[in-house]
PDB file of C-alpha atoms in Angstrom:
ATOM      1  CA  GLN F   1      97.438 109.102 124.878  1.00 67.00           C
ATOM      2  CA  LYS F   2      99.347 107.674 122.101  1.00 73.00           C
ATOM      3  CA  GLU F   3     101.715 105.142 122.540  1.00 89.00           C
ATOM      4  CA  VAL F   4     104.018 103.049 120.728  1.00 94.00           C
ATOM      5  CA  GLU F   5     105.648 100.588 122.628  1.00 95.00           C
ATOM      6  CA  GLN F   6     109.044  98.457 122.333  1.00 95.00           C
ATOM      7  CA  ASN F   7     110.867  95.988 123.554  1.00 92.00           C
ATOM      8  CA  SER F   8     113.958  97.663 124.573  1.00 90.00           C
ATOM      9  CA  GLY F   9     116.114  94.740 124.021  1.00 90.00           C
ATOM     10  CA  PRO F  10     118.754  94.017 124.051  1.00 95.00           C
ATOM     11  CA  LEU F  11     117.801  91.226 121.208  1.00 96.00           C
ATOM     12  CA  SER F  12     120.829  89.052 119.982  1.00 97.00           C
ATOM     13  CA  VAL F  13     120.744  87.702 117.172  1.00 97.00           C
ATOM     14  CA  PRO F  14     123.417  85.378 115.141  1.00 97.00           C
ATOM     15  CA  GLU F  15     125.186  86.501 112.075  1.00 97.00           C
ATOM     16  CA  GLY F  16     123.254  85.566 109.354  1.00 97.00           C
ATOM     17  CA  ALA F  17     119.127  84.492 111.356  1.00 97.00           C
ATOM     18  CA  ILE F  18     116.648  86.300 111.154  1.00 98.00           C
ATOM     19  CA  ALA F  19     116.177  88.748 113.289  1.00 97.00           C
ATOM     20  CA  SER F  20     112.652  90.279 114.532  1.00 97.00           C
ATOM     21  CA  LEU F  21     111.388  93.458 116.240  1.00 98.00           C
ATOM     22  CA  ASN F  22     107.913  93.650 118.007  1.00 97.00           C
ATOM     23  CA  CYS F  23     106.104  96.609 118.015  1.00 96.00           C
ATOM     24  CA  THR F  24     102.237  98.166 119.148  1.00 97.00           C
ATOM     25  CA  TYR F  25     100.339 100.716 119.179  1.00 95.00           C
ATOM     26  CA  SER F  26      97.485 102.342 121.060  1.00 93.00           C
ATOM     27  CA  ASP F  27      96.091 104.303 119.216  1.00 89.00           C
ATOM     28  CA  ARG F  28      93.793 102.978 116.765  1.00 89.00           C
ATOM     29  CA  GLY F  29      93.862 106.270 114.599  1.00 88.00           C
ATOM     30  CA  SER F  30      97.159 105.720 113.580  1.00 90.00           C
ATOM     31  CA  GLN F  31      97.322 105.047 109.423  1.00 88.00           C
ATOM     32  CA  SER F  32     100.945 104.603 108.835  1.00 91.00           C
ATOM     33  CA  PHE F  33     104.043 102.890 110.560  1.00 94.00           C
ATOM     34  CA  PHE F  34     107.438 103.732 109.827  1.00 94.00           C
ATOM     35  CA  TRP F  35     110.932 101.603 110.610  1.00 96.00           C
ATOM     36  CA  TYR F  36     113.671 103.283 111.421  1.00 95.00           C
ATOM     37  CA  ARG F  37     117.123 102.975 112.322  1.00 96.00           C
ATOM     38  CA  GLN F  38     119.674 104.134 114.905  1.00 94.00           C
ATOM     39  CA  TYR F  39     123.365 104.574 115.666  1.00 94.00           C
ATOM     40  CA  SER F  40     124.329 105.731 118.651  1.00 90.00           C
ATOM     41  CA  GLY F  41     124.605 109.353 118.661  1.00 89.00           C
ATOM     42  CA  LYS F  42     123.300 109.712 115.208  1.00 92.00           C
ATOM     43  CA  SER F  43     119.972 110.625 114.352  1.00 91.00           C
ATOM     44  CA  PRO F  44     117.370 107.955 112.177  1.00 92.00           C
ATOM     45  CA  GLU F  45     117.304 106.350 109.259  1.00 92.00           C
ATOM     46  CA  LEU F  46     114.609 105.159 107.532  1.00 91.00           C
ATOM     47  CA  ILE F  47     114.169 101.460 106.469  1.00 94.00           C
ATOM     48  CA  MET F  48     110.738 101.273 105.424  1.00 93.00           C
ATOM     49  CA  PHE F  49     107.122 102.212 105.807  1.00 92.00           C
ATOM     50  CA  ILE F  50     103.954 100.614 105.627  1.00 94.00           C
ATOM     51  CA  TYR F  51     100.023 101.570 106.151  1.00 91.00           C
ATOM     52  CA  SER F  52      97.976  98.790 105.089  1.00 93.00           C
ATOM     53  CA  ASN F  53      97.883  95.123 106.267  1.00 95.00           C
ATOM     54  CA  GLY F  54     100.044  92.471 105.409  1.00 96.00           C
ATOM     55  CA  ASP F  55     104.119  92.610 105.190  1.00 96.00           C
ATOM     56  CA  LYS F  56     105.818  94.820 102.598  1.00 97.00           C
ATOM     57  CA  GLU F  57     109.283  93.890 101.309  1.00 97.00           C
ATOM     58  CA  ASP F  58     112.085  95.717 100.253  1.00 96.00           C
ATOM     59  CA  GLY F  59     115.224  93.627  99.849  1.00 96.00           C
ATOM     60  CA  ARG F  60     116.724  91.441 103.593  1.00 97.00           C
ATOM     61  CA  PHE F  61     113.729  93.724 105.004  1.00 98.00           C
ATOM     62  CA  THR F  62     110.142  92.742 105.295  1.00 98.00           C
ATOM     63  CA  ALA F  63     107.385  94.774 107.355  1.00 98.00           C
ATOM     64  CA  GLN F  64     104.484  93.436 108.927  1.00 98.00           C
ATOM     65  CA  LEU F  65     100.982  95.533 109.769  1.00 97.00           C
ATOM     66  CA  ASN F  66      97.861  94.204 111.749  1.00 97.00           C
ATOM     67  CA  LYS F  67      96.139  96.496 112.403  1.00 95.00           C
ATOM     68  CA  ALA F  68      93.315  94.348 113.602  1.00 95.00           C
ATOM     69  CA  SER F  69      95.948  94.134 116.702  1.00 95.00           C
ATOM     70  CA  GLN F  70      97.636  96.714 116.516  1.00 96.00           C
ATOM     71  CA  TYR F  71     100.851  95.218 115.589  1.00 96.00           C
ATOM     72  CA  VAL F  72     103.688  96.130 113.906  1.00 97.00           C
ATOM     73  CA  SER F  73     107.223  94.096 113.481  1.00 98.00           C
ATOM     74  CA  LEU F  74     110.154  94.462 111.903  1.00 98.00           C
ATOM     75  CA  LEU F  75     111.820  91.230 110.034  1.00 98.00           C
ATOM     76  CA  ILE F  76     115.886  91.019 108.786  1.00 98.00           C
ATOM     77  CA  ARG F  77     116.777  88.415 106.478  1.00 98.00           C
ATOM     78  CA  ASP F  78     120.210  87.252 106.586  1.00 97.00           C
ATOM     79  CA  SER F  79     121.599  89.676 109.673  1.00 97.00           C
ATOM     80  CA  GLN F  80     124.942  90.891 109.347  1.00 97.00           C
ATOM     81  CA  PRO F  81     127.256  92.703 111.980  1.00 96.00           C
ATOM     82  CA  SER F  82     126.486  96.339 110.223  1.00 96.00           C
ATOM     83  CA  ASP F  83     122.432  95.995 111.263  1.00 97.00           C
ATOM     84  CA  SER F  84     123.743  96.145 115.301  1.00 97.00           C
ATOM     85  CA  ALA F  85     121.540  99.553 116.124  1.00 97.00           C
ATOM     86  CA  THR F  86     118.969 100.715 117.808  1.00 96.00           C
ATOM     87  CA  TYR F  87     115.735 100.266 116.128  1.00 97.00           C
ATOM     88  CA  LEU F  88     112.669 102.807 116.565  1.00 96.00           C
ATOM     89  CA  CYS F  89     108.978 102.249 115.935  1.00 97.00           C
ATOM     90  CA  ALA F  90     107.036 104.919 115.370  1.00 95.00           C
ATOM     91  CA  ALA F  91     102.521 105.846 114.129  1.00 94.00           C
ATOM     92  CA  LYS F  92     101.748 108.612 112.616  1.00 89.00           C
ATOM     93  CA  GLN F  93      97.626 109.453 112.693  1.00 78.00           C
ATOM     94  CA  SER F  94      97.347 111.412 109.691  1.00 65.00           C
ATOM     95  CA  GLY F  95      97.474 109.696 105.451  1.00 54.00           C
ATOM     96  CA  GLY F  96      99.142 112.696 104.373  1.00 54.00           C
ATOM     97  CA  GLY F  97     102.782 114.479 106.142  1.00 53.00           C
ATOM     98  CA  ALA F  98     101.134 116.751 108.619  1.00 65.00           C
ATOM     99  CA  ASP F  99     101.124 114.763 111.768  1.00 80.00           C
ATOM    100  CA  GLY F 100     104.576 114.168 113.902  1.00 86.00           C
ATOM    101  CA  LEU F 101     105.658 110.928 114.201  1.00 90.00           C
ATOM    102  CA  THR F 102     104.476 109.328 118.285  1.00 92.00           C
ATOM    103  CA  PHE F 103     108.300 107.513 118.729  1.00 94.00           C
ATOM    104  CA  GLY F 104     108.709 104.002 120.661  1.00 94.00           C
ATOM    105  CA  LYS F 105     111.982 103.718 123.136  1.00 93.00           C
ATOM    106  CA  GLY F 106     113.515 101.445 120.540  1.00 95.00           C
ATOM    107  CA  THR F 107     114.706  98.026 120.802  1.00 96.00           C
ATOM    108  CA  HIS F 108     118.746  97.089 121.074  1.00 96.00           C
ATOM    109  CA  LEU F 109     119.603  94.630 118.599  1.00 97.00           C
ATOM    110  CA  ILE F 110     122.439  93.379 118.719  1.00 97.00           C
ATOM    111  CA  ILE F 111     124.184  90.863 116.231  1.00 97.00           C
ATOM    112  CA  GLN F 112     126.738  88.384 116.864  1.00 95.00           C
ATOM    113  CA  PRO F 113     129.700  87.695 114.493  1.00 92.00           C
TER     114      PRO F 113
ATOM    115  CA  GLY J   1     117.957 112.992  97.636  1.00 62.00           C
ATOM    116  CA  ALA J   2     115.359 113.793 100.522  1.00 81.00           C
ATOM    117  CA  VAL J   3     119.034 115.258 101.928  1.00 90.00           C
ATOM    118  CA  VAL J   4     118.359 117.093 105.334  1.00 94.00           C
ATOM    119  CA  SER J   5     120.778 119.394 107.161  1.00 96.00           C
ATOM    120  CA  GLN J   6     121.502 120.983 110.687  1.00 97.00           C
ATOM    121  CA  HIS J   7     123.336 123.018 112.052  1.00 97.00           C
ATOM    122  CA  PRO J   8     125.503 123.656 114.531  1.00 97.00           C
ATOM    123  CA  SER J   9     125.980 119.766 114.950  1.00 96.00           C
ATOM    124  CA  ARG J  10     126.894 120.734 118.195  1.00 97.00           C
ATOM    125  CA  VAL J  11     127.051 123.729 120.852  1.00 97.00           C
ATOM    126  CA  ILE J  12     128.270 124.280 124.471  1.00 97.00           C
ATOM    127  CA  CYS J  13     126.403 127.489 125.743  1.00 96.00           C
ATOM    128  CA  LYS J  14     125.927 128.775 129.338  1.00 96.00           C
ATOM    129  CA  SER J  15     123.533 129.233 131.185  1.00 97.00           C
ATOM    130  CA  GLY J  16     121.004 131.689 130.682  1.00 96.00           C
ATOM    131  CA  THR J  17     121.527 131.644 127.050  1.00 97.00           C
ATOM    132  CA  SER J  18     119.619 131.514 123.847  1.00 97.00           C
ATOM    133  CA  VAL J  19     120.649 129.416 121.113  1.00 97.00           C
ATOM    134  CA  LYS J  20     119.539 128.941 117.710  1.00 97.00           C
ATOM    135  CA  ILE J  21     119.795 125.930 115.559  1.00 97.00           C
ATOM    136  CA  GLU J  22     118.674 125.287 111.880  1.00 97.00           C
ATOM    137  CA  CYS J  23     117.219 122.724 109.621  1.00 96.00           C
ATOM    138  CA  ARG J  24     117.724 123.046 106.092  1.00 95.00           C
ATOM    139  CA  SER J  25     115.872 120.561 103.336  1.00 92.00           C
ATOM    140  CA  LEU J  26     118.687 120.514 100.714  1.00 93.00           C
ATOM    141  CA  ASP J  27     117.250 119.028  97.655  1.00 88.00           C
ATOM    142  CA  PHE J  28     113.214 119.125  97.866  1.00 87.00           C
ATOM    143  CA  GLN J  29     110.930 121.296  98.997  1.00 87.00           C
ATOM    144  CA  ALA J  30     109.717 120.914 102.882  1.00 86.00           C
ATOM    145  CA  THR J  31     105.785 122.141 103.010  1.00 83.00           C
ATOM    146  CA  THR J  32     106.093 120.627 106.586  1.00 89.00           C
ATOM    147  CA  MET J  33     109.304 119.929 109.447  1.00 93.00           C
ATOM    148  CA  PHE J  34     109.197 118.658 112.946  1.00 94.00           C
ATOM    149  CA  TRP J  35     111.237 118.987 115.967  1.00 96.00           C
ATOM    150  CA  TYR J  36     112.251 116.477 118.177  1.00 96.00           C
ATOM    151  CA  ARG J  37     113.701 115.948 121.629  1.00 96.00           C
ATOM    152  CA  GLN J  38     116.003 112.813 122.292  1.00 94.00           C
ATOM    153  CA  PHE J  39     117.209 112.839 126.309  1.00 92.00           C
ATOM    154  CA  PRO J  40     119.971 110.235 126.165  1.00 87.00           C
ATOM    155  CA  LYS J  41     118.429 106.417 126.332  1.00 83.00           C
ATOM    156  CA  LYS J  42     115.365 108.100 125.976  1.00 86.00           C
ATOM    157  CA  SER J  43     112.699 108.019 122.714  1.00 87.00           C
ATOM    158  CA  LEU J  44     112.736 111.015 120.183  1.00 92.00           C
ATOM    159  CA  MET J  45     110.008 113.263 121.575  1.00 93.00           C
ATOM    160  CA  LEU J  46     107.637 115.782 118.454  1.00 94.00           C
ATOM    161  CA  MET J  47     108.197 119.179 120.386  1.00 95.00           C
ATOM    162  CA  ALA J  48     106.128 120.801 117.886  1.00 94.00           C
ATOM    163  CA  THR J  49     105.638 120.562 113.625  1.00 92.00           C
ATOM    164  CA  SER J  50     105.609 123.894 112.203  1.00 90.00           C
ATOM    165  CA  ASN J  51     104.579 125.348 108.123  1.00 85.00           C
ATOM    166  CA  GLU J  52     105.872 127.408 106.571  1.00 81.00           C
ATOM    167  CA  GLY J  53     104.438 131.073 106.490  1.00 80.00           C
ATOM    168  CA  SER J  54     102.134 129.844 110.056  1.00 82.00           C
ATOM    169  CA  LYS J  55     103.118 129.313 112.879  1.00 86.00           C
ATOM    170  CA  ALA J  56     104.259 126.584 114.837  1.00 91.00           C
ATOM    171  CA  THR J  57     102.159 124.235 116.837  1.00 91.00           C
ATOM    172  CA  TYR J  58     103.958 123.075 120.042  1.00 94.00           C
ATOM    173  CA  GLU J  59     103.067 119.729 121.779  1.00 92.00           C
ATOM    174  CA  GLN J  60     101.496 119.817 125.579  1.00 91.00           C
ATOM    175  CA  GLY J  61     104.182 120.928 127.595  1.00 91.00           C
ATOM    176  CA  VAL J  62     106.696 121.738 125.664  1.00 94.00           C
ATOM    177  CA  GLU J  63     106.870 125.947 126.351  1.00 93.00           C
ATOM    178  CA  LYS J  64     106.453 128.008 123.075  1.00 92.00           C
ATOM    179  CA  ASP J  65     108.140 130.472 124.797  1.00 94.00           C
ATOM    180  CA  LYS J  66     110.759 129.114 125.382  1.00 96.00           C
ATOM    181  CA  PHE J  67     111.372 126.884 121.572  1.00 96.00           C
ATOM    182  CA  LEU J  68     111.025 129.398 119.467  1.00 95.00           C
ATOM    183  CA  ILE J  69     110.177 127.688 116.126  1.00 94.00           C
ATOM    184  CA  ASN J  70     110.060 130.081 112.930  1.00 90.00           C
ATOM    185  CA  HIS J  71     109.858 128.354 109.221  1.00 88.00           C
ATOM    186  CA  ALA J  72     110.175 131.234 106.959  1.00 81.00           C
ATOM    187  CA  SER J  73     110.479 129.712 103.573  1.00 88.00           C
ATOM    188  CA  LEU J  74     109.718 126.461 102.433  1.00 88.00           C
ATOM    189  CA  THR J  75     114.187 124.830 102.731  1.00 92.00           C
ATOM    190  CA  LEU J  76     114.806 126.324 106.378  1.00 93.00           C
ATOM    191  CA  SER J  77     113.187 125.997 110.063  1.00 94.00           C
ATOM    192  CA  THR J  78     115.096 127.554 113.487  1.00 95.00           C
ATOM    193  CA  LEU J  79     114.532 126.768 116.621  1.00 97.00           C
ATOM    194  CA  THR J  80     115.690 128.753 119.211  1.00 97.00           C
ATOM    195  CA  VAL J  81     116.398 127.410 123.093  1.00 97.00           C
ATOM    196  CA  THR J  82     115.605 130.857 124.715  1.00 96.00           C
ATOM    197  CA  SER J  83     117.475 131.543 128.021  1.00 96.00           C
ATOM    198  CA  ALA J  84     119.026 127.317 128.631  1.00 96.00           C
ATOM    199  CA  HIS J  85     119.564 126.098 131.374  1.00 96.00           C
ATOM    200  CA  PRO J  86     121.098 122.723 131.777  1.00 96.00           C
ATOM    201  CA  GLU J  87     118.449 120.658 131.506  1.00 95.00           C
ATOM    202  CA  ASP J  88     117.866 121.632 128.410  1.00 96.00           C
ATOM    203  CA  SER J  89     120.452 119.938 127.250  1.00 96.00           C
ATOM    204  CA  SER J  90     119.192 117.413 124.945  1.00 96.00           C
ATOM    205  CA  PHE J  91     119.644 116.209 121.429  1.00 96.00           C
ATOM    206  CA  TYR J  92     117.402 118.324 119.140  1.00 97.00           C
ATOM    207  CA  ILE J  93     116.866 116.334 115.615  1.00 97.00           C
ATOM    208  CA  CYS J  94     114.322 117.749 112.998  1.00 96.00           C
ATOM    209  CA  SER J  95     112.576 116.521 110.002  1.00 94.00           C
ATOM    210  CA  ALA J  96     111.133 117.371 107.056  1.00 91.00           C
ATOM    211  CA  ALA J  97     108.392 116.464 105.119  1.00 85.00           C
ATOM    212  CA  SER J  98     107.048 117.398 101.754  1.00 75.00           C
ATOM    213  CA  GLY J  99     103.434 116.687 101.639  1.00 66.00           C
ATOM    214  CA  LYS J 100     104.741 112.686 100.815  1.00 63.00           C
ATOM    215  CA  GLU J 101     104.004 109.809 103.683  1.00 67.00           C
ATOM    216  CA  THR J 102     107.869 109.636 104.947  1.00 79.00           C
ATOM    217  CA  GLN J 103     109.930 112.446 107.035  1.00 85.00           C
ATOM    218  CA  TYR J 104     114.021 113.151 106.735  1.00 89.00           C
ATOM    219  CA  PHE J 105     115.344 112.923 109.601  1.00 93.00           C
ATOM    220  CA  GLY J 106     118.503 115.412 109.728  1.00 95.00           C
ATOM    221  CA  PRO J 107     121.750 114.809 111.346  1.00 96.00           C
ATOM    222  CA  GLY J 108     120.845 116.377 114.321  1.00 96.00           C
ATOM    223  CA  THR J 109     121.997 118.658 116.955  1.00 97.00           C
ATOM    224  CA  ARG J 110     123.981 117.699 120.321  1.00 97.00           C
ATOM    225  CA  LEU J 111     122.709 121.178 122.752  1.00 97.00           C
ATOM    226  CA  LEU J 112     125.466 121.082 126.183  1.00 97.00           C
ATOM    227  CA  VAL J 113     124.357 123.952 128.808  1.00 97.00           C
ATOM    228  CA  LEU J 114     126.816 124.342 131.338  1.00 96.00           C
TER     229      LEU J 114
END
């Protein structure tokens, strides 16, 4: 059974601080990992993906992957109130486009002004 | 780029009727489309994977005769919920992939079965 685990939160972070979101996965065959942001009542929006160990930065976002520990994280620098949303971690088994995603339940992030 | 649309965005139907949901990739050709379902305060669960011109692959526990999927072209996939019941009420979201890493999600269809 492929599982992706996230702390549901809520995680409350003051505006301007760094928000740290964590995710673990059970399937060692997972190759690619994705972070999506989902606002209430809306569909997920892709933030970034990562498939190599280490860090990957994109603007205020940094994804981190540690395959040995089966651990993925997302850092959001200079957090803004508009970052308040549910953040979904997802894993995909293959390196191509043909596999569906296994999602975690999401972490509800609240950025306090 | 990479825009996926869904229609309708919201549908209310009576128990026992069938509902068709369309998913279109507007600016790219999607070799694979995926259908997910999300119940309130739950995460997205993959229902099925569809490849253009072939039968869909359903996840365990998803009834293929109840959730009919057609992927007739590289830009269109449809999900038909047959004989819908109140427990089928959910948020149905499609995504499309062009063979690369990323799946792009549609805006979702909220189904309410009375």
